[in-house]
Amino acid sequence: MAKQHITTTINGEEAEYLCEAQETLLDVLRDQVGLTGTKEGCSSGDCGACSVMLDGRLVCSCLVLGVEAEGKTVETIEGMADGEELHPLQQKFLEEAALQCGFCTPGVLVAAKALLDVNDDPTETEVRYWLAGNLCRCTGYDKIIRAVMDTAADLRGASA
Amino acid sequence: MNEQAKQFKFVGTRPIRPDGVDKVTGRAMYGADLTLPGMLEGKVVRSPHAHARIKSIDTSKAEALNGVKSVVTAADMPEAESKPVAAGEAMINFRDLAENVIARHKVFYEGQTVAAVAATSNEIAERAAALIEVEYEVLPHVIDVLDAMKDDAPVLHDHIFTGGVTPKPEKPSNVANRVEFALGDIDAGFAAADIVIERKFTTEPVHQAYIEPHAVVADMGPDGKADVWCSSQGHFMVRSFCAGLLKIEMSKIKVSAAEIGGGFGGKTTVYLEPLAIMLSRKAGRPVRMVMSREEIFRASGPTSGAAMTIKIGATKDGRITAGDATLCLQAGAFPGSPVGPAAMTAFAPYDLENVRVVGFDVVSNRPKVVAYRAPGAPISEYAVESVVDELASELGLDPIEFRAKNGAKEGTQAAYGVKFGTIGMQETLEAAKATEHYKIPLGPNQGRGVATGFWFNIGGESCAGIRINEDGSVSLTEGSPDIGGSRASMAIMAAEVLGIDVAKIKPSVVDTDATGYHFVTGGSRVTFATGMAVVDASKAAIDELRARAAKIWDVDVDGVVWEDGHAKPASTNVGDFEPMSLAEIAAIANKTGGPISGHADINAKGAGPGFGTHICDVEVDPDTGFVTVLRYTAVQDVGRAIHPSYVEGQLQGGAAQGIGWALNEAYMYDEDGKLENAGFLDYRVPVASDLPMIDTILVEIPNPTHPFGVRGVGEVPIIPPLAAVNNAVAAATGVRFTALPLSPPAILAGTGAGD
Amino acid sequence: MVKVALTSGTASQFTDGKTEVNVTAQNVRQMVAALEGKFPGLGTEIQQSMSVAIDGVILPDPFLETVNEDSEIFILPKIGGG
Ligand code: FES
Ligand code: FES
C-alpha cells in the first residue's frame, strides 16, 4: 500500500513523515520520528504509557493513527522541558521520587500536565481519577499523586 | 570496619537520583528503544493449544515471503542437557528452560513458542508468522492444581516422578516434588491446644505486570560474537542462559543492560533473547523483538496459584501450640514453583515449638511460573495470617498483641531450622500498634485488618569498581540492573565512605564485558550485596589514596588516615602536613603511580531477614460486594534506609501489588485451557483511583553484617497485604473468606447478599 | 563430628528418611564430600540445588566455611527472589 505523506507539528516544530494507513501515531513517533520517550505498554489504550497531546487533547497515541496527525499539533514528553529547564512537574517528580522504573513516567507527566492546564487546584480524588488511565506498577501511586498536588500548589503560589 | 556507629552525612538523605533527568524527559533508553542500522523485527509463533504434540512444522511459505530474512524452530537450537540451574527463584532444569524458550516435541501451554521469524518490518514479520504451518495432535490438558494431582490427570511429562517421597514412585506424575519442614511434635501441640482452627485456601496465579514489555535487540556477526541489548533483571543471567542454550562461549556474548521498566521477578529468566540471537545469526543482521501485552500474559510470568490447608492450635491465653500446613503450588508447564520458600516462610514470623509444613510442586498446562517478589511467601503467609487473625478474634485478643506474644525474636528457631539473628519482627508490631491509624474509629460496613510478613532476603555475587578521575570526580561501575533507584543508593554509599559529595559520583550499570558476574537484581539483594561491593571498592580506593599521600609526604602508609575525603597524618608524630583532598591527590596521580581505582568482587553473605506489619482499613458495599481500601499503613524493618524515598517507594509499590492480588487480579481459563483475560482491560491491576495514600513507617534495626546495616526491602511489602485485606474484609462483613481474589461476586456469594 | 540437619524431603530421597546425620568434617567442602560418601547422590544434590545454613546464616554457595561440633547446620532449598 502506498504510504501517505503527513505534515504536522511536533513539539513546536514542523515535522513530516511517511506512514502506512494502519500505522499508529505511537509507532510513527517511535520508529519514524525517533521520539522514543513515548512508551508502549499495551497498544490497546489501557496503560497510558503512550499518552501525548494532540491538538491540546490528551490521547493514547496507540489508539490514534499516524495519518490523523495531519495538520495538527502533537506534544510529547520530549517537548515538556524548556531546554535544560525542566517543567515544574518533572522537577517535582525527581525531588519527591515519584518514579521507580520510570517507564510509566513520560505518560504520567504528559497526563498530569494536561490536568494542571485545566485545573490548577485539583483535589486528591481528582488527581487519582484523572490519572486512572496511567498504570504504574512500581510506586503504588502515592508519591505520584503527592508530586502532582505539590506542583499544583507551587504553581498557584508562584502566580498568586 | 563497621560504619554503623558513625554519624552519616549522605546515608539517609534524599538526593535526586543520577538517572532521574533522563527518565523525566523521555531520554532514558529502555529495551525497545534501540534501533540499529539494518535492524530486522522479530515475531514469535505461539501454540494455540494448551497441550499438544507437534507433528510437523512447515516454514517454507514464510521463508518465501519477500522481506523475511530468517526463521528459527527448535531444530535450529542445540539439544539442551538435563541439569539444574538457579533461575531467580527455585532451581529449574536447563532442558525445561530450553523448551520454554522454544517447544521441541510438545507444547505444554497456550502461548508457548514454537517458531520465530525476522523480517524487514513488523508487518511482514507478522504475516510470515501466520504463514508458518504447525500440525498438532491435541492432547487432554489440565489447568487446576488439585485436578493435576489426581491419579487420572493427563500427565504432562513422562520423565517426572515425584521427588522427595519414599519409596520412589514407579509412575510418572504431575507432582514434581514434595518438600517438608518440621519441628517438634505437632500431635502433642494440637493436643495441648484449647482451640484449633483448620481452613482450606486457594489463590490464583497473578502476573508481575511490569509496564515495560520484554524487549531485546541482538546482533551477531559472522565472527560468532553477539551483542545483546535487553531489559532484564540480570544481564549476566541473560549471558549465561543464552550461552548455555546456544552453546556459545560466554566471552562471545556481550549483554548490555537497557533501562528496565519494572520486573518484580518476572525478568529473571530469558524468553526472547536466545531467539533473537539465533534469528540474527541466521540473517546476518541485528534483530529486535518486543512482546505484546497479550504475549506477556500468555507466555511470561506469572507466579503460582495454590490450594492450601492450614491448621493452627492455641491455648486460651493466646499461645500458639502447633501449626500445620499443606501447600500445593502450581509450577506451570515445568517444575519449579516457589513451594520451597512458600513452605519455609509460612510460619516464619512466629516462634513455634511444633510445626510442620508439607509442600507439593505441581505442573499443569499453564505458562511456567517465574519469580514474583518474595516468591511463594505471599501465598503461604496469606493463608497462615488469615487463620492467625481468626484465632485472635476467637480468643478475643488484639491481633497485634496476639502476634507479638507468639512472634519471632532473636534466637527463635524458624520451622525450616535456622535460628534468627537480629530481627525486627516485634518492633514492627509495636510501631504498627502505636500508629494513629490503628486507633481511628471505623464506620458501618468498615473493617480493619492486620498481617505480618517475612522474607529471607539474599546476598550473592556482585562487583564494583571505583575510578578516581583526574579532576577528583568518581566513576562508579557495577552490574546490577537498576529498577527502582539503586544507582542513587550506590552513589550515596560510595560518597559516605569516600567522604566526598554524592554529586561528584557517577554510577553506571555496565555491560557484561566490563565487570564481573552479578547474580540477578532480585531477592532484595542489590542495596545489600552490590552495596557491600561498592563499600569494599571504595575502601580499596581509599587505601590507594592513602598510599599515594604517603608517597607524596614520604612517610609510611600507616601514618596516613582518611577522614572527610582527605588524607591526613595519623598523628603529629607523622609530621605536620596539610590534609590532601581526594581531588588534590587525583590531580597528580600520574606522578605517584598512575590512575587510582578500587575494585571489589564478592559473594555477599549474611543478608538480614526482613519483617513487616501492615494495617488495612476497608469498606465493603453490602449491595455490590465492592471493596474499597480506605486507609493503608505499611511498617517494615528496613535495617537502614540508604535513600528513604526509594525505600518508602518499595513499601508503597509492594503494598499496591499485594492489594491487587487480594482484590482484582487472577488468570482465568476457558474449558480448552486458553487464557481469557490476556490484557490490562480484563486483568485489572490497581489504578490510581483504586487506592488511598499508603503510609509508611521505616523501622531501622541495622543488619549487623552490612557496613551500613542494610536489609533488603523490596520483597517483604508484597507479603502482608493479601491477609491484611482479607482480615479487614472479614472484620467488615463478619465472613471469613478463604479464596482470592475478593472480587465483588465472591464477596456477595460469601455474605449471602447476592442470593 | 558435625551434626547436619536435612529437611525430610531431601532426607527421604537419600538417607532413608534420616533427618539428622553425623559426619567428620572441618569445612563445608569436607562435609559435602563425607555426605556424598555415606549417601551417594546427596553431596551432588547439595552442591547443585541446595543452600547450607550455618549458625543462622543461609549460604547459597558454601564451600570453604569452617564447621565444628557446635555448628548448627541445615540443608535447605536454594532461595532466590523477585
Ligand atoms: S500503549 Fe497506549 S495505552 Fe498502553
Ligand atoms: S515507575 Fe515503574 S511503572 Fe511507574
PDB file of N, CA, C and O and ligand atoms in Angstrom, chain A residues 26 39-50 60 62, ligand 1:
ATOM      1  N   LEU A  26       1.682   6.270  17.744  1.00  0.00           N
ATOM      2  CA  LEU A  26       2.743   5.793  18.637  1.00  0.00           C
ATOM      3  C   LEU A  26       3.891   5.191  17.831  1.00  0.00           C
ATOM      4  O   LEU A  26       5.061   5.530  18.047  1.00  0.00           O
ATOM      5  N   LYS A  39       6.081   5.749  25.382  1.00  0.00           N
ATOM      6  CA  LYS A  39       6.289   4.307  25.561  1.00  0.00           C
ATOM      7  C   LYS A  39       5.082   3.493  25.152  1.00  0.00           C
ATOM      8  O   LYS A  39       3.949   3.972  25.199  1.00  0.00           O
ATOM      9  N   GLU A  40       5.347   2.246  24.824  1.00  0.00           N
ATOM     10  CA  GLU A  40       4.254   1.314  24.551  1.00  0.00           C
ATOM     11  C   GLU A  40       4.192   0.278  25.667  1.00  0.00           C
ATOM     12  O   GLU A  40       5.153  -0.450  25.899  1.00  0.00           O
ATOM     13  N   GLY A  41       3.047   0.221  26.350  1.00  0.00           N
ATOM     14  CA  GLY A  41       2.887  -0.781  27.400  1.00  0.00           C
ATOM     15  C   GLY A  41       1.836  -1.817  27.060  1.00  0.00           C
ATOM     16  O   GLY A  41       1.810  -2.898  27.643  1.00  0.00           O
ATOM     17  N   CYS A  42       0.934  -1.486  26.130  1.00  0.00           N
ATOM     18  CA  CYS A  42      -0.148  -2.430  25.858  1.00  0.00           C
ATOM     19  C   CYS A  42      -0.682  -2.342  24.433  1.00  0.00           C
ATOM     20  O   CYS A  42      -1.239  -3.283  23.922  1.00  0.00           O
ATOM     21  N   SER A  43      -0.561  -1.183  23.790  1.00  0.00           N
ATOM     22  CA  SER A  43      -1.121  -0.883  22.474  1.00  0.00           C
ATOM     23  C   SER A  43      -2.619  -1.149  22.377  1.00  0.00           C
ATOM     24  O   SER A  43      -3.140  -1.427  21.317  1.00  0.00           O
ATOM     25  N   SER A  44      -3.303  -1.067  23.510  1.00  0.00           N
ATOM     26  CA  SER A  44      -4.753  -1.230  23.467  1.00  0.00           C
ATOM     27  C   SER A  44      -5.486  -0.136  24.241  1.00  0.00           C
ATOM     28  O   SER A  44      -6.663  -0.274  24.554  1.00  0.00           O
ATOM     29  N   GLY A  45      -4.777   0.919  24.592  1.00  0.00           N
ATOM     30  CA  GLY A  45      -5.446   2.025  25.273  1.00  0.00           C
ATOM     31  C   GLY A  45      -5.661   1.814  26.758  1.00  0.00           C
ATOM     32  O   GLY A  45      -6.408   2.560  27.383  1.00  0.00           O
ATOM     33  N   ASP A  46      -4.995   0.838  27.353  1.00  0.00           N
ATOM     34  CA  ASP A  46      -5.265   0.520  28.751  1.00  0.00           C
ATOM     35  C   ASP A  46      -4.203   0.978  29.744  1.00  0.00           C
ATOM     36  O   ASP A  46      -4.434   0.916  30.944  1.00  0.00           O
ATOM     37  N   CYS A  47      -3.012   1.384  29.273  1.00  0.00           N
ATOM     38  CA  CYS A  47      -1.947   1.662  30.241  1.00  0.00           C
ATOM     39  C   CYS A  47      -1.508   3.121  30.300  1.00  0.00           C
ATOM     40  O   CYS A  47      -0.900   3.536  31.280  1.00  0.00           O
ATOM     41  N   GLY A  48      -1.754   3.881  29.268  1.00  0.00           N
ATOM     42  CA  GLY A  48      -1.412   5.299  29.296  1.00  0.00           C
ATOM     43  C   GLY A  48       0.054   5.628  29.111  1.00  0.00           C
ATOM     44  O   GLY A  48       0.425   6.801  29.130  1.00  0.00           O
ATOM     45  N   ALA A  49       0.908   4.625  28.911  1.00  0.00           N
ATOM     46  CA  ALA A  49       2.340   4.892  28.744  1.00  0.00           C
ATOM     47  C   ALA A  49       2.602   5.691  27.472  1.00  0.00           C
ATOM     48  O   ALA A  49       3.636   6.326  27.327  1.00  0.00           O
ATOM     49  N   CYS A  50       1.647   5.651  26.551  1.00  0.00           N
ATOM     50  CA  CYS A  50       1.818   6.284  25.245  1.00  0.00           C
ATOM     51  C   CYS A  50       1.134   7.646  25.176  1.00  0.00           C
ATOM     52  O   CYS A  50       0.940   8.179  24.095  1.00  0.00           O
ATOM     53  N   CYS A  60      -4.275   8.568  23.966  1.00  0.00           N
ATOM     54  CA  CYS A  60      -3.365   7.432  23.913  1.00  0.00           C
ATOM     55  C   CYS A  60      -2.897   7.323  22.463  1.00  0.00           C
ATOM     56  O   CYS A  60      -3.712   7.047  21.576  1.00  0.00           O
ATOM     57  N   CYS A  62      -1.425   5.147  20.971  1.00  0.00           N
ATOM     58  CA  CYS A  62      -1.582   3.818  20.375  1.00  0.00           C
ATOM     59  C   CYS A  62      -2.970   3.642  19.782  1.00  0.00           C
ATOM     60  O   CYS A  62      -3.218   2.697  19.051  1.00  0.00           O
TER      61      CYS A  62
HETATM   62  S1  FES D   1       0.395   1.687  24.915  1.00  0.00           S
HETATM   63 FE1  FES D   1      -1.221   3.046  24.550  1.00  0.00          FE
HETATM   64  S2  FES D   1      -2.406   2.847  26.313  1.00  0.00           S
HETATM   65 FE2  FES D   1      -0.890   1.330  26.586  1.00  0.00          FE
END
